[in-house]
Amino acid sequence: MPLSPHHLHRSVDPRLQTARIFILGAGGLGAPLAWFLARAGIGHLVIADSDRVERSNLPRQILHVTARVGAPKAESARLTLQRIHPATRVTPIPARITATNILQAVAGCDLAVDGSDNYSARHRLNRACLNCRIPLVSGAVSGFEGQVATFHHGVDPEAPCYHCLYPETNANDTSETDPTTCATAGVLGPVAGVIAALLAAEVVKTVLNRPAPHDTGSLRLINLRNSLDLRIAIPKDPACPVCARPPILPNPPT
Ligand SMILES: [Zn+2]
């Protein structure tokens, strides 16, 4: 008997079924991440990517296929995800996410995932998560190395944000390309897959509200060449221009 979308999701937690997740980037991280999230039963994925599929993407960007070289990545992602898991709704945004349109793109989502490859986009999404009061799951890959962090600054005023970890400087503010990520440093497909799986686990854990005690304010660093896996604390920057709370003024002299 063929299975309906209802049957496919019969054992999925309803919080996953009703979750709406924004994914910035349908490339090295975003493609396998979206694949895992659809398989996990996430109900709605909003996927933003302004790039088109290139032949060189295919070894690691597992949502795209040879026949779609030249097609918008966001739309290619939707086509593959609808085929493998029709119960997951996919909204593609095949446009560049700018300071002007990001709030509209993220609005209504329960959580955002950063799988982009440039500093400007990362900082833009960090701010949008604060404005929209949602958590941010952030990933990066370079060679054999990867990073994963979940930022709760949108929902917890005590939590640090991406800017606390990587302050926006003139150098990285004006450069679109993050030198530590795939655009310039090269990414191995299996490394992107591992980091994407960890990002998916962070998303599921956050949607199900099952954080570990160290989750707020820590960065996980993984190096698959030397089997390194460590976690470092991210202190909240009391002067962070994004997430610092308004300063507490001293009592006026009496
Ligand atoms: Zn901050």
mmCIF file of C-alpha atoms in Angstrom, residues 120-212:
data_model
loop_
_atom_site.group_PDB
_atom_site.id
_atom_site.type_symbol
_atom_site.label_atom_id
_atom_site.label_comp_id
_atom_site.label_asym_id
_atom_site.label_seq_id
_atom_site.Cartn_x
_atom_site.Cartn_y
_atom_site.Cartn_z
ATOM 1 C CA SER A 120 28.265 40.018 5.734
ATOM 2 C CA ALA A 121 25.516 37.433 5.417
ATOM 3 C CA ARG A 122 26.476 35.856 8.744
ATOM 4 C CA HIS A 123 26.262 39.157 10.600
ATOM 5 C CA ARG A 124 23.053 40.078 8.809
ATOM 6 C CA LEU A 125 21.418 36.830 9.913
ATOM 7 C CA ASN A 126 22.762 37.238 13.461
ATOM 8 C CA ARG A 127 20.980 40.590 13.716
ATOM 9 C CA ALA A 128 17.801 39.254 12.116
ATOM 10 C CA CYS A 129 17.604 36.459 14.706
ATOM 11 C CA LEU A 130 17.690 39.037 17.485
ATOM 12 C CA ASN A 131 15.000 41.108 15.778
ATOM 13 C CA CYS A 132 12.814 38.060 15.182
ATOM 14 C CA ARG A 133 13.501 36.586 18.646
ATOM 15 C CA ILE A 134 14.630 33.195 17.348
ATOM 16 C CA PRO A 135 17.736 31.016 17.931
ATOM 17 C CA LEU A 136 20.569 30.866 15.394
ATOM 18 C CA VAL A 137 22.422 27.655 14.552
ATOM 19 C CA SER A 138 25.701 28.472 12.838
ATOM 20 C CA GLY A 139 28.119 26.254 10.928
ATOM 21 C CA ALA A 140 31.338 26.669 8.973
ATOM 22 C CA VAL A 141 33.726 24.330 7.169
ATOM 23 C CA SER A 142 37.211 24.632 5.743
ATOM 24 C CA GLY A 143 39.317 21.714 4.574
ATOM 25 C CA PHE A 144 39.167 19.058 7.305
ATOM 26 C CA GLU A 145 37.893 21.510 9.921
ATOM 27 C CA GLY A 146 34.431 22.571 10.948
ATOM 28 C CA GLN A 147 32.638 24.648 13.572
ATOM 29 C CA VAL A 148 29.182 24.457 15.094
ATOM 30 C CA ALA A 149 27.525 26.852 17.534
ATOM 31 C CA THR A 150 23.982 27.642 18.587
ATOM 32 C CA PHE A 151 23.285 31.226 19.616
ATOM 33 C CA HIS A 152 20.291 31.905 21.835
ATOM 34 C CA HIS A 153 20.648 35.697 21.954
ATOM 35 C CA GLY A 154 17.264 36.070 20.258
ATOM 36 C CA VAL A 155 15.515 34.301 23.123
ATOM 37 C CA ASP A 156 17.924 34.716 26.048
ATOM 38 C CA PRO A 157 19.309 38.199 26.844
ATOM 39 C CA GLU A 158 22.188 36.614 28.790
ATOM 40 C CA ALA A 159 23.405 34.569 25.808
ATOM 41 C CA PRO A 160 26.225 35.691 23.494
ATOM 42 C CA CYS A 161 25.709 36.152 19.752
ATOM 43 C CA TYR A 162 27.759 35.548 16.607
ATOM 44 C CA HIS A 163 29.126 39.093 16.838
ATOM 45 C CA CYS A 164 30.441 38.398 20.356
ATOM 46 C CA LEU A 165 32.449 35.510 18.847
ATOM 47 C CA TYR A 166 33.504 37.130 15.576
ATOM 48 C CA PRO A 167 33.243 40.922 15.907
ATOM 49 C CA GLU A 168 32.438 42.719 12.705
ATOM 50 C CA THR A 169 35.525 44.669 11.685
ATOM 51 C CA ASN A 170 36.130 46.907 8.732
ATOM 52 C CA ALA A 171 38.054 44.078 7.117
ATOM 53 C CA ASN A 172 35.396 41.413 7.384
ATOM 54 C CA ASP A 173 32.501 43.834 7.156
ATOM 55 C CA THR A 174 33.379 44.995 3.683
ATOM 56 C CA SER A 175 34.562 41.639 2.362
ATOM 57 C CA GLU A 176 31.760 39.401 1.170
ATOM 58 C CA THR A 177 33.850 36.266 1.353
ATOM 59 C CA ASP A 178 34.683 34.529 4.588
ATOM 60 C CA PRO A 179 38.272 33.341 4.056
ATOM 61 C CA THR A 180 37.751 30.358 6.338
ATOM 62 C CA THR A 181 34.967 28.831 4.329
ATOM 63 C CA CYS A 182 34.445 26.888 1.180
ATOM 64 C CA ALA A 183 34.524 29.674 -1.374
ATOM 65 C CA THR A 184 38.253 30.090 -1.030
ATOM 66 C CA ALA A 185 39.622 27.354 1.200
ATOM 67 C CA GLY A 186 38.050 24.252 -0.316
ATOM 68 C CA VAL A 187 35.692 21.830 1.375
ATOM 69 C CA LEU A 188 35.676 18.066 1.456
ATOM 70 C CA GLY A 189 32.247 16.530 0.955
ATOM 71 C CA PRO A 190 32.434 14.183 3.962
ATOM 72 C CA VAL A 191 33.532 17.052 6.248
ATOM 73 C CA ALA A 192 30.584 19.198 5.099
ATOM 74 C CA GLY A 193 28.342 16.177 5.663
ATOM 75 C CA VAL A 194 29.550 15.688 9.242
ATOM 76 C CA ILE A 195 29.098 19.355 10.126
ATOM 77 C CA ALA A 196 25.699 19.455 8.413
ATOM 78 C CA ALA A 197 24.596 16.423 10.449
ATOM 79 C CA LEU A 198 25.683 18.171 13.652
ATOM 80 C CA LEU A 199 23.794 21.303 12.597
ATOM 81 C CA ALA A 200 20.689 19.197 11.943
ATOM 82 C CA ALA A 201 21.022 17.635 15.399
ATOM 83 C CA GLU A 202 21.284 21.139 16.918
ATOM 84 C CA VAL A 203 18.123 22.165 15.070
ATOM 85 C CA VAL A 204 16.151 19.115 16.203
ATOM 86 C CA LYS A 205 17.398 19.492 19.776
ATOM 87 C CA THR A 206 16.482 23.181 19.855
ATOM 88 C CA VAL A 207 13.037 22.658 18.335
ATOM 89 C CA LEU A 208 12.378 19.920 20.894
ATOM 90 C CA ASN A 209 13.709 22.219 23.630
ATOM 91 C CA ARG A 210 16.312 19.776 24.844
ATOM 92 C CA PRO A 211 19.454 21.905 25.215
ATOM 93 C CA ALA A 212 22.472 20.617 27.104
#
